[in-house]
PDB file of C-alpha atoms in Angstrom:
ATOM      1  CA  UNK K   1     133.262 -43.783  19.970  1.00  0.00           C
ATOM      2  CA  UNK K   2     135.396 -40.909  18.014  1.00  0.00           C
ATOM      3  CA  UNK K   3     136.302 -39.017  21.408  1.00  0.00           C
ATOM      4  CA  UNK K   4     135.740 -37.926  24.677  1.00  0.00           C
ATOM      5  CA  UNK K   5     136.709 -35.443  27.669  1.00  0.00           C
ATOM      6  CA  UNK K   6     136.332 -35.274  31.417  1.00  0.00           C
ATOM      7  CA  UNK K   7     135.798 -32.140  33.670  1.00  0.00           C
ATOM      8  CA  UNK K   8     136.733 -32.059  37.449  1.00  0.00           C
ATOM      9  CA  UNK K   9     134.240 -29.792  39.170  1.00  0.00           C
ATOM     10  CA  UNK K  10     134.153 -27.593  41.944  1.00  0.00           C
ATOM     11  CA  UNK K  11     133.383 -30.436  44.769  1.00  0.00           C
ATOM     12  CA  UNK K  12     134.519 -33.675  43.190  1.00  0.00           C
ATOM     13  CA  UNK K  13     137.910 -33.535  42.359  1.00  0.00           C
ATOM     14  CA  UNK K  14     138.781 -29.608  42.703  1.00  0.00           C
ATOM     15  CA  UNK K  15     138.843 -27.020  45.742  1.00  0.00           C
ATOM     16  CA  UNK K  16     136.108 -25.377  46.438  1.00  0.00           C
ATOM     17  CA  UNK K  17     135.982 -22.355  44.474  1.00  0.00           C
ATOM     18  CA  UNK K  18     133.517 -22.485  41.937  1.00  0.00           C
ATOM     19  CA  UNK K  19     136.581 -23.698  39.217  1.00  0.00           C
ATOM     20  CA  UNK K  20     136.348 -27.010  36.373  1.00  0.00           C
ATOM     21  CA  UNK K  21     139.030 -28.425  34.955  1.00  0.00           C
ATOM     22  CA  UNK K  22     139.809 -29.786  31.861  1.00  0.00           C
ATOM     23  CA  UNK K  23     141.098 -33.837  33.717  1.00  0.00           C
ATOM     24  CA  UNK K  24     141.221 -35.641  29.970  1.00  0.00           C
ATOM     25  CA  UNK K  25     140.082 -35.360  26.425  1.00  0.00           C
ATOM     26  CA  UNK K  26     141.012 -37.879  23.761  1.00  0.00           C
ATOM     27  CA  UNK K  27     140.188 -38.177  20.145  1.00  0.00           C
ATOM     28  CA  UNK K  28     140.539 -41.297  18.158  1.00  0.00           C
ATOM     29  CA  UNK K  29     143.467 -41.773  16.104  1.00  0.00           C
ATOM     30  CA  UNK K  30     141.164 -42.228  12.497  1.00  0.00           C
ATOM     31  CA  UNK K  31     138.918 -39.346  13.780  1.00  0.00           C
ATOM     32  CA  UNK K  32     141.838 -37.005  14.061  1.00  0.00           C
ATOM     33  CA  UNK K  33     141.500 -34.457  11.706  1.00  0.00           C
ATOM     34  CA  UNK K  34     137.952 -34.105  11.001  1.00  0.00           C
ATOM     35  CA  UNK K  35     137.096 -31.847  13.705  1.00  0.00           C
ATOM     36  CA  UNK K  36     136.077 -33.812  16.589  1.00  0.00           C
ATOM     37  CA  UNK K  37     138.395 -32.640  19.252  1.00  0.00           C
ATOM     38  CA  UNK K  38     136.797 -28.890  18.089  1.00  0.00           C
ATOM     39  CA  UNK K  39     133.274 -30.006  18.623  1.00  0.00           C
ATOM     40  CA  UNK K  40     134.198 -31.538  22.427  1.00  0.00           C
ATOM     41  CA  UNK K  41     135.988 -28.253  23.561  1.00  0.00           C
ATOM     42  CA  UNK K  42     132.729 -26.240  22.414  1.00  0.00           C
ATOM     43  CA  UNK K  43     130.451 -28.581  24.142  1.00  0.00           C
ATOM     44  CA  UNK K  44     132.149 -28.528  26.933  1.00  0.00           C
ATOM     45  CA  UNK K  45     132.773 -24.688  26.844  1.00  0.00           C
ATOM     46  CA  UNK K  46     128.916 -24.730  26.610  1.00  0.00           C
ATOM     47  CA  UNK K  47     128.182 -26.346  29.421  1.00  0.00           C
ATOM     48  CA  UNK K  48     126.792 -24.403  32.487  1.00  0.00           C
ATOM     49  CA  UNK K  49     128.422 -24.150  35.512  1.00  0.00           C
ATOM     50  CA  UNK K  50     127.913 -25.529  38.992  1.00  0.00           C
ATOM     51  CA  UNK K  51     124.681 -24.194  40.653  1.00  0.00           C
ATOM     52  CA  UNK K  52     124.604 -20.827  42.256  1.00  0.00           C
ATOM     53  CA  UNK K  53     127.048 -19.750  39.780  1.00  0.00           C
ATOM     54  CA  UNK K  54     126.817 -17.155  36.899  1.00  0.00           C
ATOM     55  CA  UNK K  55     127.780 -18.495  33.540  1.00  0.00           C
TER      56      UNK K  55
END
């Protein structure tokens, strides 16, 4: 495993609101560099939101 990240999401872990946040993300220290940290934040900036809610 080269990385990983962890969203708190509106009902587990956050008020209610409709909000995510960013809990962890972690790259490995011989993957640093090489763009891996880039590639989590997009996928995770892709990622819809919670249901009912307009990306």
């Amino acid at each position: 495993m080269f990385g990983f990240y962890a969203l708190l999401v509106d009902g587990v872990g956050v008020a209610a609101g409709g909000e995510a946040e960013l809990d962890l993300a972690f790259v490995a220290d011989e993957a640093q560099g090489l763009g891996i940290g880039r590639l989590l934040m997009e996928h995770m900036a892709g990622r819809p939101g919670p249901p009912g809610r307009a990306p």
